[in-house]
Short mmCIF file of C-alpha atoms and ligand atoms in Angstrom, two decimals:
data_model
loop_
_atom_site.label_atom_id
_atom_site.label_comp_id
_atom_site.label_asym_id
_atom_site.label_seq_id
_atom_site.Cartn_x
_atom_site.Cartn_y
_atom_site.Cartn_z
CA UNK A 1 -65.52 134.74 9.62
CA UNK A 2 -67.24 136.37 12.58
CA UNK A 3 -67.86 140.05 13.19
CA UNK A 4 -69.48 143.07 11.60
CA UNK A 5 -67.99 145.48 9.14
CA UNK A 6 -68.42 149.14 9.86
CA UNK A 7 -67.59 148.96 13.57
CA UNK A 8 -66.53 152.16 15.25
CA UNK A 9 -62.96 152.07 14.02
CA UNK A 10 -61.92 155.22 12.22
CA UNK A 11 -60.66 154.51 8.72
CA UNK A 12 -57.90 157.06 9.04
CA UNK A 13 -56.57 155.85 12.37
CA UNK A 14 -56.67 152.17 11.69
CA UNK A 15 -53.14 152.22 10.28
CA UNK A 16 -51.78 152.42 13.83
CA UNK A 17 -53.69 149.29 14.71
CA UNK A 18 -52.44 147.27 11.78
CA UNK A 19 -50.20 144.65 13.32
CA UNK A 20 -48.60 141.46 12.16
CA UNK A 21 -51.48 139.32 13.34
CA UNK A 22 -54.19 141.11 11.38
CA UNK A 23 -55.94 139.07 8.71
CA UNK A 24 -55.76 139.88 5.03
CA UNK A 25 -58.14 138.62 2.36
CA UNK A 26 -56.46 137.96 -0.94
CA UNK A 27 -58.07 138.99 -4.18
CA UNK A 28 -56.80 138.53 -7.68
CA UNK A 29 -57.89 140.81 -10.50
CA UNK A 30 -56.39 139.39 -13.68
CA UNK A 31 -54.13 141.76 -15.66
CA UNK A 32 -56.06 142.54 -18.94
CA UNK A 33 -59.32 142.78 -17.01
CA UNK A 34 -58.50 145.69 -14.76
CA UNK A 35 -60.12 148.51 -16.73
CA UNK A 36 -63.35 148.80 -14.72
CA UNK A 37 -65.59 148.55 -17.76
CA UNK A 38 -68.63 146.34 -18.20
CA UNK A 39 -66.40 143.63 -19.62
CA UNK A 40 -65.02 143.10 -16.10
CA UNK A 41 -68.35 141.69 -15.01
CA UNK A 42 -68.00 138.30 -13.40
CA UNK A 43 -64.32 138.03 -14.10
CA UNK A 44 -62.88 138.92 -10.75
CA UNK A 45 -61.56 135.92 -8.92
CA UNK A 46 -61.21 135.45 -5.22
CA UNK A 47 -59.70 132.95 -2.91
CA UNK A 48 -62.24 130.90 -1.03
CA UNK A 49 -61.74 127.56 0.64
CA UNK A 50 -64.04 124.64 0.01
CA UNK A 51 -65.75 124.86 3.40
CA UNK A 52 -67.54 127.97 2.07
CA UNK A 53 -65.84 130.45 4.34
CA UNK A 54 -63.29 133.11 3.57
CA UNK A 55 -59.66 132.18 3.73
CA UNK A 56 -57.60 134.88 5.41
CA UNK A 57 -53.92 135.31 5.98
CA UNK A 58 -52.12 137.13 8.72
CA UNK A 59 -49.53 139.66 7.57
CA UNK A 60 -46.49 137.63 8.61
CA UNK A 61 -47.73 134.63 6.67
CA UNK A 62 -48.44 136.83 3.68
CA UNK A 63 -44.95 138.36 3.83
CA UNK A 64 -43.50 134.84 3.78
CA UNK A 65 -45.65 133.85 0.79
CA UNK A 66 -44.80 137.01 -1.17
CA UNK A 67 -41.08 136.53 -0.41
CA UNK A 68 -41.30 132.93 -1.62
CA UNK A 69 -42.64 134.22 -4.95
CA UNK A 70 -39.95 136.91 -5.17
CA UNK A 71 -42.40 139.74 -4.39
CA UNK A 72 -41.69 142.79 -2.25
CA UNK A 73 -43.49 142.86 1.12
CA UNK A 74 -44.23 146.53 0.34
CA UNK A 75 -47.02 145.21 -1.87
CA UNK A 76 -49.00 144.79 1.37
CA UNK A 77 -49.20 148.61 1.59
CA UNK A 78 -51.62 148.47 -1.35
CA UNK A 79 -54.15 146.65 0.86
CA UNK A 80 -57.37 148.40 1.83
CA UNK A 81 -59.44 148.33 5.00
CA UNK A 82 -62.73 146.51 4.43
CA UNK A 83 -64.07 146.13 7.96
CA UNK A 84 -63.29 144.77 11.38
CA UNK A 85 -64.40 142.08 13.78
CA UNK A 86 -66.34 142.52 17.01
CA UNK A 87 -62.94 142.45 18.73
CA UNK A 88 -61.81 145.44 16.64
CA UNK A 89 -59.48 143.27 14.61
CA UNK A 90 -58.98 145.09 11.32
CA UNK A 91 -59.56 143.25 8.05
CA UNK A 92 -57.70 144.30 4.92
CA UNK A 93 -57.96 143.12 1.33
CA UNK A 94 -55.09 142.89 -1.13
CA UNK A 95 -55.16 142.52 -4.89
CA UNK A 96 -52.52 139.94 -5.77
CA UNK A 97 -52.44 141.10 -9.41
CA UNK A 98 -51.97 137.56 -10.61
CA UNK A 99 -50.70 136.99 -14.11
CA UNK A 100 -51.36 134.13 -16.48
CA UNK A 101 -48.74 131.72 -17.75
CA UNK A 102 -47.73 134.23 -20.48
CA UNK A 103 -47.11 137.26 -18.26
CA UNK A 104 -43.70 137.68 -16.70
CA UNK A 105 -42.75 139.33 -13.43
CA UNK A 106 -46.13 138.76 -11.80
CA UNK A 107 -47.40 136.09 -9.47
CA UNK A 108 -48.68 133.03 -11.28
CA UNK A 109 -52.21 131.90 -10.48
CA UNK A 110 -51.58 128.15 -10.57
CA UNK A 111 -48.41 128.40 -8.46
CA UNK A 112 -50.20 130.55 -5.91
CA UNK A 113 -53.09 128.08 -5.78
CA UNK A 114 -50.81 125.16 -4.99
CA UNK A 115 -48.95 127.19 -2.35
CA UNK A 116 -52.25 128.20 -0.70
CA UNK A 117 -53.86 124.78 -1.27
CA UNK A 118 -57.02 126.39 -2.57
CA UNK A 119 -58.52 127.71 -5.75
CA UNK A 120 -59.36 131.17 -7.08
CA UNK A 121 -62.96 131.31 -8.18
CA UNK A 122 -65.24 133.75 -9.97
CA UNK A 123 -66.73 136.48 -7.77
CA UNK A 124 -70.34 135.62 -8.66
CA UNK A 125 -69.74 131.98 -7.72
CA UNK A 126 -67.99 133.04 -4.50
CA UNK A 127 -70.98 135.18 -3.52
CA UNK A 128 -73.24 132.12 -3.91
CA UNK A 129 -71.08 130.04 -1.57
CA UNK A 130 -70.47 132.51 1.24
CA UNK A 131 -72.69 133.56 4.10
CA UNK A 132 -74.19 137.08 4.00
CA UNK A 133 -71.47 138.73 6.10
CA UNK A 134 -68.58 137.23 4.16
CA UNK A 135 -70.28 137.94 0.83
CA UNK A 136 -70.63 141.58 1.87
CA UNK A 137 -66.95 141.78 2.89
CA UNK A 138 -65.83 140.27 -0.38
CA UNK A 139 -67.92 142.59 -2.49
CA UNK A 140 -66.65 145.61 -0.53
CA UNK A 141 -63.09 144.38 -1.05
CA UNK A 142 -63.51 143.89 -4.77
CA UNK A 143 -65.25 147.24 -5.24
CA UNK A 144 -62.60 149.19 -3.30
CA UNK A 145 -59.63 147.46 -4.91
CA UNK A 146 -61.02 148.00 -8.38
CA UNK A 147 -61.77 151.64 -7.62
CA UNK A 148 -58.14 152.20 -6.53
CA UNK A 149 -56.87 150.41 -9.61
CA UNK A 150 -58.90 152.73 -11.88
CA UNK A 151 -58.12 156.00 -10.05
CA UNK A 152 -54.34 156.09 -9.98
CA UNK A 153 -54.15 159.45 -11.77
CA UNK A 154 -55.75 162.82 -11.08
CA UNK A 155 -58.41 163.79 -13.64
CA UNK A 156 -57.43 167.46 -13.26
CA UNK A 157 -53.60 167.50 -13.16
CA UNK A 158 -52.86 164.13 -14.76
CA UNK A 159 -50.41 163.45 -11.89
CA UNK A 160 -50.39 160.20 -9.87
CA UNK A 161 -52.75 160.09 -6.86
CA UNK A 162 -51.75 158.61 -3.48
CA UNK A 163 -53.90 156.21 -1.46
CA UNK A 164 -54.32 156.90 2.26
CA UNK A 165 -53.40 153.98 4.50
CA UNK A 166 -56.94 152.68 4.97
CA UNK A 167 -57.76 153.05 1.29
CA UNK A 168 -60.81 155.24 1.93
CA UNK A 169 -59.57 157.99 -0.45
CA UNK A 170 -56.85 159.05 -2.91
CA UNK A 171 -55.22 162.48 -2.95
CA UNK A 172 -53.38 164.40 -5.68
CA UNK A 173 -50.48 166.34 -4.14
CA UNK A 174 -50.35 168.64 -7.17
CA UNK A 175 -54.00 169.72 -7.55
CA UNK A 176 -55.00 168.93 -3.92
CA UNK A 177 -58.02 167.07 -5.30
CA UNK A 178 -59.35 164.34 -3.01
CA UNK A 179 -61.05 161.36 -4.64
CA UNK A 180 -63.44 159.12 -2.70
CA UNK A 181 -64.65 155.64 -3.77
CA UNK A 182 -67.83 155.87 -5.87
CA UNK A 183 -71.02 153.86 -6.22
CA UNK A 184 -73.67 154.19 -8.93
CA UNK A 185 -77.28 154.25 -7.71
CA UNK A 186 -79.49 151.72 -9.53
CA UNK A 187 -83.25 151.35 -9.06
CA UNK A 188 -84.84 147.92 -9.23
CA UNK A 189 -88.64 147.75 -9.33
CA UNK A 190 -91.17 144.95 -9.06
CA UNK A 191 -94.33 146.14 -10.81
CA UNK A 192 -97.66 144.57 -9.83
CA UNK A 193 -101.15 144.96 -11.27
CA UNK A 194 -102.76 143.72 -8.05
CA UNK A 195 -102.77 140.01 -8.91
CA UNK A 196 -99.73 139.51 -11.17
CA UNK A 197 -96.16 140.82 -11.22
CA UNK A 198 -94.05 141.89 -14.16
CA UNK A 199 -90.73 140.13 -14.71
CA UNK A 200 -88.24 140.66 -17.53
CA UNK A 201 -85.20 139.13 -19.16
CA UNK A 202 -82.11 140.85 -20.53
CA UNK A 203 -80.26 138.86 -23.22
CA UNK A 204 -77.21 138.76 -20.90
CA UNK A 205 -79.14 136.86 -18.18
CA UNK A 206 -78.59 133.10 -17.77
CA UNK A 207 -81.12 131.15 -19.89
CA UNK A 208 -84.63 131.05 -18.41
CA UNK A 209 -83.94 133.57 -15.62
CA UNK A 210 -86.37 136.49 -15.14
CA UNK A 211 -85.88 139.43 -12.77
CA UNK A 212 -87.46 142.74 -11.78
CA UNK A 213 -86.91 145.85 -13.96
CA UNK A 214 -83.67 147.71 -13.22
CA UNK A 215 -81.79 150.77 -14.37
CA UNK A 216 -79.10 153.31 -13.43
CA UNK A 217 -80.30 156.61 -11.96
CA UNK A 218 -79.55 159.65 -14.11
CA UNK A 219 -77.79 162.70 -12.66
CA UNK A 220 -80.31 165.09 -11.13
CA UNK A 221 -83.07 162.51 -10.66
CA UNK A 222 -84.78 161.47 -7.43
CA UNK A 223 -85.22 157.73 -6.79
CA UNK A 224 -88.95 158.12 -7.56
CA UNK A 225 -88.22 159.81 -10.90
CA UNK A 226 -85.70 157.10 -11.83
CA UNK A 227 -88.19 154.32 -11.05
CA UNK A 228 -90.96 155.96 -13.12
CA UNK A 229 -88.60 156.71 -16.05
CA UNK A 230 -87.00 153.24 -16.13
CA UNK A 231 -90.37 151.44 -16.06
CA UNK A 232 -91.74 153.75 -18.77
CA UNK A 233 -88.60 153.33 -20.91
CA UNK A 234 -88.33 149.56 -20.60
CA UNK A 235 -91.99 148.42 -20.76
CA UNK A 236 -94.04 151.56 -21.51
CA UNK A 237 -96.07 151.48 -18.27
CA UNK A 238 -97.13 154.50 -16.22
CA UNK A 239 -96.90 153.81 -12.48
CA UNK A 240 -99.72 154.64 -10.12
CA UNK A 241 -97.80 154.23 -6.85
CA UNK A 242 -94.43 153.09 -5.57
CA UNK A 243 -92.96 152.07 -2.24
CA UNK A 244 -89.34 151.67 -1.08
CA UNK A 245 -88.43 148.17 0.11
CA UNK A 246 -84.68 147.64 0.70
CA UNK A 247 -81.17 148.30 -0.65
CA UNK A 248 -78.03 146.32 -1.41
CA UNK A 249 -74.44 146.90 -2.51
CA UNK A 250 -73.94 145.08 -5.81
CA UNK A 251 -70.50 144.49 -7.34
CA UNK A 252 -71.63 144.24 -10.97
CA UNK A 253 -70.78 145.79 -13.38
CA UNK A 254 -68.77 148.03 -11.04
CA UNK A 255 -70.04 149.17 -7.68
CA UNK A 256 -73.78 149.86 -7.51
CA UNK A 257 -76.16 150.78 -4.73
CA UNK A 258 -79.30 148.83 -5.63
CA UNK A 259 -82.46 150.61 -4.42
CA UNK A 260 -85.40 148.20 -4.46
CA UNK A 261 -89.03 149.33 -4.75
CA UNK A 262 -92.48 147.83 -5.23
CA UNK A 263 -94.72 149.63 -7.70
CA UNK A 264 -98.32 149.33 -8.88
CA UNK A 265 -100.13 150.17 -12.11
CA UNK A 266 -103.82 151.08 -12.30
CA UNK A 267 -106.15 148.14 -13.09
CA UNK A 268 -106.70 147.96 -16.85
CA UNK A 269 -103.43 149.81 -17.61
CA UNK A 270 -101.31 146.69 -17.94
CA UNK A 271 -100.47 146.53 -21.63
CA UNK A 272 -96.71 146.45 -22.01
CA UNK A 273 -94.50 147.60 -24.86
CA UNK A 274 -91.16 145.88 -24.41
CA UNK A 275 -88.14 148.00 -25.36
CA UNK A 276 -86.18 145.37 -27.28
CA UNK A 277 -83.01 147.44 -27.14
CA UNK A 278 -82.93 146.98 -23.37
CA UNK A 279 -84.86 143.77 -22.76
CA UNK A 280 -85.23 140.43 -24.47
CA UNK A 281 -88.76 140.01 -23.13
CA UNK A 282 -91.10 140.97 -20.26
CA UNK A 283 -94.21 139.12 -19.07
CA UNK A 284 -96.85 139.21 -16.36
CA UNK A 285 -96.67 136.19 -14.01
CA UNK A 286 -99.35 134.89 -11.64
CA UNK A 287 -98.83 134.37 -7.90
CA UNK A 288 -98.89 130.58 -8.39
CA UNK A 289 -96.21 130.68 -11.10
CA UNK A 290 -93.94 132.98 -9.09
CA UNK A 291 -94.43 131.08 -5.80
CA UNK A 292 -93.55 127.79 -7.55
CA UNK A 293 -90.44 129.33 -9.15
CA UNK A 294 -89.28 130.72 -5.79
CA UNK A 295 -89.18 127.19 -4.39
CA UNK A 296 -86.68 126.05 -7.03
CA UNK A 297 -83.01 126.24 -6.12
CA UNK A 298 -80.73 127.50 -8.92
CA UNK A 299 -81.21 127.03 -12.67
CA UNK A 300 -83.54 124.10 -13.46
CA UNK A 301 -82.42 121.34 -15.85
CA UNK A 302 -83.52 121.83 -19.45
CA UNK A 303 -86.68 120.02 -20.58
CA UNK A 304 -86.78 117.29 -23.23
CA UNK A 305 -87.37 119.88 -25.97
CA UNK A 306 -84.28 121.79 -24.74
CA UNK A 307 -86.30 124.66 -23.21
CA UNK A 308 -85.29 125.92 -19.75
CA UNK A 309 -88.23 126.46 -17.36
CA UNK A 310 -88.68 129.94 -15.92
CA UNK A 311 -86.56 130.57 -12.78
CA UNK A 312 -85.72 133.50 -10.48
CA UNK A 313 -82.53 135.20 -9.21
CA UNK A 314 -80.80 133.55 -6.22
CA UNK A 315 -81.34 134.55 -2.59
CA UNK A 316 -78.34 136.87 -2.38
CA UNK A 317 -79.78 139.15 -5.11
CA UNK A 318 -82.11 141.92 -3.99
CA UNK A 319 -84.45 140.97 -6.87
CA UNK A 320 -85.12 137.71 -5.02
CA UNK A 321 -85.98 139.64 -1.86
CA UNK A 322 -88.45 141.87 -3.75
CA UNK A 323 -90.16 138.90 -5.41
CA UNK A 324 -90.35 136.97 -2.12
CA UNK A 325 -91.86 140.00 -0.39
CA UNK A 326 -94.50 140.33 -3.14
CA UNK A 327 -95.42 136.62 -2.88
CA UNK A 328 -95.78 136.91 0.91
CA UNK A 329 -97.95 140.03 0.61
CA UNK A 330 -100.16 138.49 -2.10
CA UNK A 331 -100.48 135.18 -0.22
CA UNK A 332 -101.52 136.87 3.01
CA UNK A 333 -104.07 139.10 1.26
CA UNK A 334 -105.56 136.12 -0.65
CA UNK A 335 -105.79 134.18 2.67
CA UNK A 336 -107.69 137.09 4.20
CA UNK A 337 -110.15 137.28 1.29
N1 NAI B 1 -78.87 142.49 -7.42
C1 NAI B 1 -79.90 142.30 -8.21
O1 NAI B 1 -80.89 141.65 -7.84
C2 NAI B 1 -79.90 142.88 -9.60
C3 NAI B 1 -78.86 143.68 -10.02
N2 NAI B 1 -78.90 144.29 -11.25
C4 NAI B 1 -77.78 145.15 -11.62
O2 NAI B 1 -78.26 146.44 -11.96
C5 NAI B 1 -77.45 146.96 -13.00
C6 NAI B 1 -78.23 147.97 -13.81
O3 NAI B 1 -79.34 147.37 -14.44
P1 NAI B 1 -79.60 147.52 -16.03
O4 NAI B 1 -80.99 147.09 -16.26
O5 NAI B 1 -78.51 146.83 -16.78
O6 NAI B 1 -79.42 149.09 -16.22
P2 NAI B 1 -80.01 150.05 -17.40
O7 NAI B 1 -81.40 149.63 -17.75
O8 NAI B 1 -79.79 151.46 -16.94
O9 NAI B 1 -79.12 149.73 -18.69
C7 NAI B 1 -77.72 149.58 -18.65
C8 NAI B 1 -77.06 150.65 -19.53
O10 NAI B 1 -77.13 151.90 -18.86
C9 NAI B 1 -76.00 152.71 -19.22
N3 NAI B 1 -75.47 153.29 -17.97
C10 NAI B 1 -75.90 154.48 -17.44
N4 NAI B 1 -75.24 154.77 -16.31
C11 NAI B 1 -74.36 153.75 -16.08
C12 NAI B 1 -73.40 153.47 -15.05
N5 NAI B 1 -73.21 154.31 -14.02
N6 NAI B 1 -72.70 152.31 -15.12
C13 NAI B 1 -72.89 151.45 -16.15
N7 NAI B 1 -73.78 151.66 -17.16
C14 NAI B 1 -74.52 152.80 -17.14
C15 NAI B 1 -75.05 151.81 -19.99
O11 NAI B 1 -75.18 152.14 -21.34
C16 NAI B 1 -75.58 150.40 -19.74
O12 NAI B 1 -75.36 149.54 -20.83
C17 NAI B 1 -76.99 145.73 -13.80
O13 NAI B 1 -75.71 145.94 -14.29
C18 NAI B 1 -77.07 144.57 -12.83
O14 NAI B 1 -75.79 144.09 -12.48
C19 NAI B 1 -79.97 144.14 -12.11
C20 NAI B 1 -81.02 143.32 -11.74
C21 NAI B 1 -81.04 142.60 -10.50
MG1 MG B 2 -82.57 147.93 -17.34
#
């Protein structure tokens, strides 16, 4: 799919531009998994075609499909604006609310798949297959749709809230409260001692995968304070310096703004105390080890003794970007020496 999201198309006026030919991306959030808690992680499924690009429908086609499955075309009003093309063609996303074979009155996943001649796949897997632009659209779509699903009632009056047409907010007519989609800021930090970098594993990570240290920002903290606290909490290190690198929207567990930083400890102050409540392990790795791991694509096969060699997060994760940046910086400074 071509085009940028975030073009100059006002979210509140886009309703007038929504016409029959506008594309819609279909998303299915299974019933029982719609509560927005950590257990939702990785369970959202999306429709992607095998050629690794997003599969979109125009409204008329979608109306026909919904009618075929006995669904009201009004369901399309639940769609949310997720971006637009260079030609100012608006893109919307719709949660199909698919049921399983035991739920009645909802669209059935398998029947929908045969009608669409495609397959719903896990969000994490979809993100691996798509290009950067499409992956970003899909994660925006999932985050917005899940936010709407979890904010149908006003926290003050208890009354139902109403979505605006674009889906950029919800309003309570009774209390006049306006709710906007939320993101949680998360810091992710690659700590270096000058020659090695510190990588850690959480028990929930795939076997053998190590990443940079991460953690949610607390209310009232600056990014710098969060980085220093998280590193101290998770591995007991005091940081000497830190530097911002990049940021990324991340769909898991809900909607996070990942803020990536490089950090350094003073030489000789490298002894770590791993907080085993948060991490499974943390270790210092040399440039050679990290550079070799970066060259591997995806999880390596297990060795004869069953052990999985150390590997790093995939390209689409900001952790990968941080690690790659560190390797480049270290390699160029060792070439200069
Ligand atoms: N894109 C990437 O490269 C990476 C992304 N991440 C993401 O960063 C997130 C945070 O990293 P962790 O080390 O797990 O954080 P963490 O070290 O702060 O620990 C997670 C715990 O923080 C608590 N918490 C506080 N505020 C929360 C909030 N707003 N939402 C959910 N839980 C909250 C919960 O008890 C949760 O179990 C992960 O869920 C992961 O998906 C982590 C590493 C790499
Ligand atoms: Mg953490």
